[in-house]
Short mmCIF file of C-alpha atoms and ligand atoms in Angstrom, two decimals:
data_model
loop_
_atom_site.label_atom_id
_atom_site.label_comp_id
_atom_site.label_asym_id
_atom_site.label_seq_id
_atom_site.Cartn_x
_atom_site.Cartn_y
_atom_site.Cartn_z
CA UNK A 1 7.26 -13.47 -7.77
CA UNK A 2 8.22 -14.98 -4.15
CA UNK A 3 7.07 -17.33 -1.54
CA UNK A 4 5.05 -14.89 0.61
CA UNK A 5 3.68 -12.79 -2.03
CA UNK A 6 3.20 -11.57 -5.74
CA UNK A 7 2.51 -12.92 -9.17
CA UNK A 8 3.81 -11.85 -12.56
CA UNK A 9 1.59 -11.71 -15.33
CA UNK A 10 3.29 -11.57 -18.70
CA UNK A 11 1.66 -12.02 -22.36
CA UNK A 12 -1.25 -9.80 -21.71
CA UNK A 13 -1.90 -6.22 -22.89
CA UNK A 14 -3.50 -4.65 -20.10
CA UNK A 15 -5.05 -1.86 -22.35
CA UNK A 16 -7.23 -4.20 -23.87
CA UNK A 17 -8.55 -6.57 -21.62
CA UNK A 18 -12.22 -6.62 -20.71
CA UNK A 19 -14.64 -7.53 -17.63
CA UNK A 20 -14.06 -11.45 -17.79
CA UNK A 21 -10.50 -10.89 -18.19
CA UNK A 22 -10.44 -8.99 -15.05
CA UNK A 23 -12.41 -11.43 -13.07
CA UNK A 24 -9.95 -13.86 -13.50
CA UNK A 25 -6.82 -11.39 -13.00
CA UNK A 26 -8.92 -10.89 -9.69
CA UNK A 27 -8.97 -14.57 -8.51
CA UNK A 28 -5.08 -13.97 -9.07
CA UNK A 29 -4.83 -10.46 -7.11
CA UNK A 30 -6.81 -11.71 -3.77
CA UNK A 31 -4.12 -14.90 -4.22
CA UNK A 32 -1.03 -13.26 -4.38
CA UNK A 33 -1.89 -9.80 -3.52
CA UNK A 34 0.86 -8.01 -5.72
CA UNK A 35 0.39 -8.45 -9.60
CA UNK A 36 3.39 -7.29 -12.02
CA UNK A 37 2.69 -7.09 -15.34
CA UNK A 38 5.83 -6.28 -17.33
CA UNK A 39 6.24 -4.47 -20.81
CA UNK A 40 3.21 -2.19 -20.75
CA UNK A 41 2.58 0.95 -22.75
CA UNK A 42 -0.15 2.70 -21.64
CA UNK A 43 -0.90 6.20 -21.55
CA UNK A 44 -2.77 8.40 -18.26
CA UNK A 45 -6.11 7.37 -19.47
CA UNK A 46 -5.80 4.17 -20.61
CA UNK A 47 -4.05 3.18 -16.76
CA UNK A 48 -6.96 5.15 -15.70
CA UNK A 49 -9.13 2.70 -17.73
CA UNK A 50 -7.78 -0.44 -16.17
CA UNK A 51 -8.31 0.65 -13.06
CA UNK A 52 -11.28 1.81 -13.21
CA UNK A 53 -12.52 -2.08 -13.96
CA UNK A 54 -11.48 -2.75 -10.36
CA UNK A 55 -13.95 -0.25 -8.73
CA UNK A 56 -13.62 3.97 -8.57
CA UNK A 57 -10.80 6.22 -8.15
CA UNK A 58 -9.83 7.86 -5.45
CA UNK A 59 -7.83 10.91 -5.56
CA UNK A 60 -4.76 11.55 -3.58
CA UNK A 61 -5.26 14.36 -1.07
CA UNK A 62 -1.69 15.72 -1.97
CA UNK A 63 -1.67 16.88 -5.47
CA UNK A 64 -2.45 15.23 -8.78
CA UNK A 65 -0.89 15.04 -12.28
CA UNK A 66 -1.97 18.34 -14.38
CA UNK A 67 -5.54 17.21 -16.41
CA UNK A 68 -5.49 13.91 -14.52
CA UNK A 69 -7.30 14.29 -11.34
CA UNK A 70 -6.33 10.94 -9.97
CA UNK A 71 -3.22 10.17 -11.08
CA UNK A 72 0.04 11.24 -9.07
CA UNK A 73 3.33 11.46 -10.57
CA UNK A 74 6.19 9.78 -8.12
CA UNK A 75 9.70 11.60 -9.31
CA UNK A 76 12.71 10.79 -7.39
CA UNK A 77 13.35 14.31 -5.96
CA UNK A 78 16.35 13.04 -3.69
CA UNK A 79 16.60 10.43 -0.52
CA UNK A 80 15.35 13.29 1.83
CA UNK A 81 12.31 14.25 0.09
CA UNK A 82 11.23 10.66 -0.42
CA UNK A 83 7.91 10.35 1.99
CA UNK A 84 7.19 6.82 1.53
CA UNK A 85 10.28 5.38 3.25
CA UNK A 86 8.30 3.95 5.73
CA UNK A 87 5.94 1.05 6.13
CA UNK A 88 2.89 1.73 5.67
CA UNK A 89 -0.66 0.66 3.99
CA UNK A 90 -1.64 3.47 1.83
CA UNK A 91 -4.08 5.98 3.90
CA UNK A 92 -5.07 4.11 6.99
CA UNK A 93 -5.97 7.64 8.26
CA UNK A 94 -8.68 8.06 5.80
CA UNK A 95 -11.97 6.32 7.15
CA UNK A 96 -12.22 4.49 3.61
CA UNK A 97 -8.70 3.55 2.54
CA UNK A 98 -8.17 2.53 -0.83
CA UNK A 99 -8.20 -1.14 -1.42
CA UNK A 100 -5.82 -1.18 -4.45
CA UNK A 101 -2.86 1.08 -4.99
CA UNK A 102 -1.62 0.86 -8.54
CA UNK A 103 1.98 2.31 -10.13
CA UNK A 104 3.16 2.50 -14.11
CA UNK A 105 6.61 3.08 -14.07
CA UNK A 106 7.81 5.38 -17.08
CA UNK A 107 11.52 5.56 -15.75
CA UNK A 108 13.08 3.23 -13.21
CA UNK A 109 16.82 3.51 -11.89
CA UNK A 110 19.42 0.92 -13.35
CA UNK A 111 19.91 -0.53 -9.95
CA UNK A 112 17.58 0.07 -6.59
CA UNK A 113 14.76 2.12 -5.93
CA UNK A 114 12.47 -1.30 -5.08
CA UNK A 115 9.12 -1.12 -3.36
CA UNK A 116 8.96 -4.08 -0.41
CA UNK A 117 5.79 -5.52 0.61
CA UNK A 118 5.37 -7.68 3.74
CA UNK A 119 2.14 -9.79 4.08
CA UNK A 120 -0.25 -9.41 7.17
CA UNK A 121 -1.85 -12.58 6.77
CA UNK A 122 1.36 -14.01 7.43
CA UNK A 123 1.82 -11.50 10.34
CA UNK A 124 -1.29 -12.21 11.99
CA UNK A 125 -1.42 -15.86 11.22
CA UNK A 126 1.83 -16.39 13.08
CA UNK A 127 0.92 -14.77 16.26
CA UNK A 128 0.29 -16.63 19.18
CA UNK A 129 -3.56 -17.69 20.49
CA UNK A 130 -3.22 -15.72 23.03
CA UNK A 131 -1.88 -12.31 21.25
CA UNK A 132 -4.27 -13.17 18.54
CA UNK A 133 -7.03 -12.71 21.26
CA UNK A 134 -5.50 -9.44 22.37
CA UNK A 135 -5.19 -8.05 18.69
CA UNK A 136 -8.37 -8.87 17.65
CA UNK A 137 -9.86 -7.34 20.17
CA UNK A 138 -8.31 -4.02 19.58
CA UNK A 139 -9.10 -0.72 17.70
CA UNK A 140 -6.22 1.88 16.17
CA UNK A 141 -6.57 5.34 15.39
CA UNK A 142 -4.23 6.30 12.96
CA UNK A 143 -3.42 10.22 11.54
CA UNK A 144 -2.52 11.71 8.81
CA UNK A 145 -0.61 14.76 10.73
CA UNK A 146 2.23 13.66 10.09
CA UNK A 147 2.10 13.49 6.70
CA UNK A 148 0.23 16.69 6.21
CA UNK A 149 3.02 18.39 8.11
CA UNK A 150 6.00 16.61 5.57
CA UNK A 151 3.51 18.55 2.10
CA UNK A 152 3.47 21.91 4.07
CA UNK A 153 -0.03 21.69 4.71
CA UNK A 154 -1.91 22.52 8.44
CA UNK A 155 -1.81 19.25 10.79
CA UNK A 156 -5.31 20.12 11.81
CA UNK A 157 -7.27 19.94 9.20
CA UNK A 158 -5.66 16.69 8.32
CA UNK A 159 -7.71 12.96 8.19
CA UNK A 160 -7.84 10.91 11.27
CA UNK A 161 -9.34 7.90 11.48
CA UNK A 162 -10.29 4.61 13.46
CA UNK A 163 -10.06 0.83 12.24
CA UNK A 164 -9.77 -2.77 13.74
CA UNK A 165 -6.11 -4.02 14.57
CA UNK A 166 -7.00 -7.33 12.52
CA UNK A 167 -9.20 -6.53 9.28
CA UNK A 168 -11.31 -8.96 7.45
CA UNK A 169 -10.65 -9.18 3.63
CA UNK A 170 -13.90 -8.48 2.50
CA UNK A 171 -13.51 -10.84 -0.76
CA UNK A 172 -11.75 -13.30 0.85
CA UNK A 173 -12.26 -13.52 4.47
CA UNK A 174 -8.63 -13.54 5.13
CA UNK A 175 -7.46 -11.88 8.76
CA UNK A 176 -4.71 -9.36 8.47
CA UNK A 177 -2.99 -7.00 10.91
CA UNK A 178 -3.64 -3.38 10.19
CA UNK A 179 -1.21 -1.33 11.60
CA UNK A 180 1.36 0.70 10.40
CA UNK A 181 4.27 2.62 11.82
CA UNK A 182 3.70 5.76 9.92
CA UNK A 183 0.37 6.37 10.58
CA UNK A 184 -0.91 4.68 13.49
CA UNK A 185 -0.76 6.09 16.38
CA UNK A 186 -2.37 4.56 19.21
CA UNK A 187 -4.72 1.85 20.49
CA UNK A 188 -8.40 3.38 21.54
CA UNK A 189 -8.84 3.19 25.05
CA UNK A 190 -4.97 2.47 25.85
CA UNK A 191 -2.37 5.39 26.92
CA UNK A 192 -0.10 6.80 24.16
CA UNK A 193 2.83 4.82 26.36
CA UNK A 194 0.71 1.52 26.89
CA UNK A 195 0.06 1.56 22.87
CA UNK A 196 4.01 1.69 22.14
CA UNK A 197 5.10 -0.89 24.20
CA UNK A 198 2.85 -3.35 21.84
CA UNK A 199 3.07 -1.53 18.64
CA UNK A 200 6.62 -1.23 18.76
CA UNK A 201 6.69 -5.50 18.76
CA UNK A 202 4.03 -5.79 16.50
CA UNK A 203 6.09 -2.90 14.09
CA UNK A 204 8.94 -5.61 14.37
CA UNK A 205 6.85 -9.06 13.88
CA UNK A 206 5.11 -7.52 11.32
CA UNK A 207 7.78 -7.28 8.69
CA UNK A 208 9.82 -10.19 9.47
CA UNK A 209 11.75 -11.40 6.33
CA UNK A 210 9.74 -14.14 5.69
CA UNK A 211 6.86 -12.30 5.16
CA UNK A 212 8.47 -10.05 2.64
CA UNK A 213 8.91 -9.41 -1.11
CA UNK A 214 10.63 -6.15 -3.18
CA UNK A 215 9.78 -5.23 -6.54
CA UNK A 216 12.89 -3.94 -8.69
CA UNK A 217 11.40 -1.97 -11.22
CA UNK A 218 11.55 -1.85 -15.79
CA UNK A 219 10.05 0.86 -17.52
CA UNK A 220 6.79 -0.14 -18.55
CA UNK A 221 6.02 -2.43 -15.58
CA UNK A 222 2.67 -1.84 -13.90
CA UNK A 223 1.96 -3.00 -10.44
CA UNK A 224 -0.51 -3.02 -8.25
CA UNK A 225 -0.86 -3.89 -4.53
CA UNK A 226 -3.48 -5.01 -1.52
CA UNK A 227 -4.10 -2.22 1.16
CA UNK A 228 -6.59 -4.70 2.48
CA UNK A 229 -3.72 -7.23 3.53
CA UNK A 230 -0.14 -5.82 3.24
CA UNK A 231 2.03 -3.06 4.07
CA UNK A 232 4.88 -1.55 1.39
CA UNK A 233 8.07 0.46 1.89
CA UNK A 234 9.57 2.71 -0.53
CA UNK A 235 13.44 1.81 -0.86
CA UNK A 236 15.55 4.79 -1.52
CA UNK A 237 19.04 3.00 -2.10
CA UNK A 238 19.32 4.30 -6.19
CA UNK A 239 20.49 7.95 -4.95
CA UNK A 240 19.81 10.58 -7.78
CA UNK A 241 18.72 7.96 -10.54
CA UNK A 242 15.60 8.99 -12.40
CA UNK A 243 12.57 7.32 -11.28
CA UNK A 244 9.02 8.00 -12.75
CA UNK A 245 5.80 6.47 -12.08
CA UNK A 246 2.31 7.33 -12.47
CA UNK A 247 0.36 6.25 -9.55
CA UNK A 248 -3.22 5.85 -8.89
CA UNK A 249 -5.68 4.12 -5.92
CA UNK A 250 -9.01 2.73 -6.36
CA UNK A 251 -11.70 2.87 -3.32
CA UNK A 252 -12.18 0.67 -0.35
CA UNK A 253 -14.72 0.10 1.78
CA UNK A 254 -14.37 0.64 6.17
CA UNK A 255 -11.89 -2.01 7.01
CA UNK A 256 -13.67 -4.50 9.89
O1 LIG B 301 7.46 4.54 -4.76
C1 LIG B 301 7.16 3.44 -4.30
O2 LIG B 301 7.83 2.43 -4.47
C2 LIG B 301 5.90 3.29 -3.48
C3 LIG B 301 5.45 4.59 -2.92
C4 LIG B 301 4.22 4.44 -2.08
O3 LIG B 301 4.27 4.24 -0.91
C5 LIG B 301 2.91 4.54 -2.75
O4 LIG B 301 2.87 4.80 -3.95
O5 LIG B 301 1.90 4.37 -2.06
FE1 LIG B 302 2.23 3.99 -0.13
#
C-alpha cells in the first residue's frame, strides 16, 4: 500500500476463508499492520464472522447498529459532527483497548474522506537513546471525557485508564509509542504542564510524514488496522458526500 505501512490483499473472498487462511493473513497483518481487501460483499454477520476469527468483539460504548450489538454504522453527518478528526488509537482510555479495529465501507465519497495511519514503530524507533530512555520509562493516563462529553453523555462516569508510553506488541515484540492527542492526557507522576511540554513534541514526531499512509476508500473495501502499533485520523475533506461504513473492534489485551 506504502513504504511505512499497509498491504492490499486482492483475489480472496473474505466470507469464506477459514482458520489456516487467517493464520497466514495474520503473518501479513502484524507485517504491515493495515490490510485492504478490495471488492467485498459481505453482509453484518458475515463481517461479524471474519472478525470473529481474529479473537472476540468488543462493543463500542457509544451506540451500535440496530440487531447488531457490535457493529457501528459511520455516516458522514457533516465536517462538524465528525469525532474522529483527530489522531488517535482507538480507546486508549479503556483498560483493554481493542487490538484490531475493522471498517466495510458500503458508500465512500467520489473524492476524499481517507483514513491516515502513522506507524509508532517508526515513531519510537527514530527517537533518540536518550528520549527512548525517558519514554520507556513513562506511564500515560488517558480519558475518555472528552469524548463522552462530544455523544452527550456525563464526563464522569466515563473510562479512564493507565498504559505504558512505549507498548510491547504482544505477537511480535515490536516497541511502539502509545500516545495519542485525543485521549491522553498526562504522564503519571508529572504535572498537567510538565506532561505538555513533552507530549506536545512527541504529538508532532509522532506523525511525521514518513511514517504515514491514507486509505481512499471503494465501496466494498474492508480494512482493518493495528491499535497495538499505530494511530489513524479521520480526514473530513469530501464535505457532504455520502460515506457509509460498518465498523467493528475485536479485544486486546493490557498494553505493556
Ligand atoms: O472513519 C474513519 O476513517 C475512521 C474513524 C475512526 O477513527 C474509527 O473508526 O476508529
Ligand atoms: Fe478511531
Amino acid at each position: 500500500m506504502s513504504a511505512p505501512l499497509g498491504a492490499i490483499i486482492e483475489d480472496i473472498d473474505i466470507s469464506n476463508v477459514d482458520a489456516a487462511a487467517v493464520a497466514e493473513l495474520n503473518k501479513l497483518f502484524c507485517q504491515y499492520h493495515v490490510l485492504v481487501f478490495p471488492k467485498q460483499q459481505l453482509t453484518p454477520d458475515q463481517q461479524v464472522a471474519f472478525a470473529q476469527y481474529w479473537g472476540e468483539l468488543v462493543p463500542f460504548p457509544y451506540g451500535s447498529l440496530p440487531g447488531q450489538p457490535n457493529i457501528i454504522e459511520l455516516r458522514n453527518k457533516g465536517k462538524k459532527r465528525d469525532v474522529n478528526q483527530h489522531w488517535h488509537s482507538d480507546m486508549t482510555y479503556d483498560p483493554n483497548p481493542p487490538k484490531l479495529t475493522m471498517l466495510y465501507a458500503l458508500q465512500a465519497p467520489a473524492l476524499g474522506g481517507e483514513t491516515a495511519f502513522a506507524n509508532q514503530i517508526h515513531a519510537y524507533e527514530e527517537l533518540s537513546d536518550g528520549m527512548k530512555a525517558l519514554v520507556d520509562s513513562l506511564t500515560a493516563k488517558h480519558s475518555a471525557k472528552d469524548l463522552a462529553r462530544l455523544y452527550g453523555q456525563d464526563p464522569d462516569q466515563a473510562s479512564e485508564a493507565e498504559h505504558p508510553v512505549v507498548r510491547t506488541h504482544d505477537e511480535t515484540g515490536a516497541r511502539a509509542l502509545y500516545v495519542c492527542q485525543a485521549f491522553t492526557r498526562e504522564f503519571k507522576d508529572w504535572s498537567r504542564q510538565e506532561s505538555k511540554v513533552l507530549l506536545d513534541y512527541l504529538y508532532a514526531h509522532c506523525v511525521r510524514p514518513e511514517y504515514q499512509a491514507r486509505h481512499q476508500w471503494q465501496a466494498g473495501d474492508l480494512v482493518m488496522w493495528d491499535n497495538r502499533c499505530l494511530l489513524h485520523y479521520a480526514v473530513h475533506d469530501h464535505g457532504d458526500d455520502p460515506r457509509l461504513i460498518h465498523r467493528l473492534q475485536v479485544r486486546g489485551g493490557a498494553p505493556r
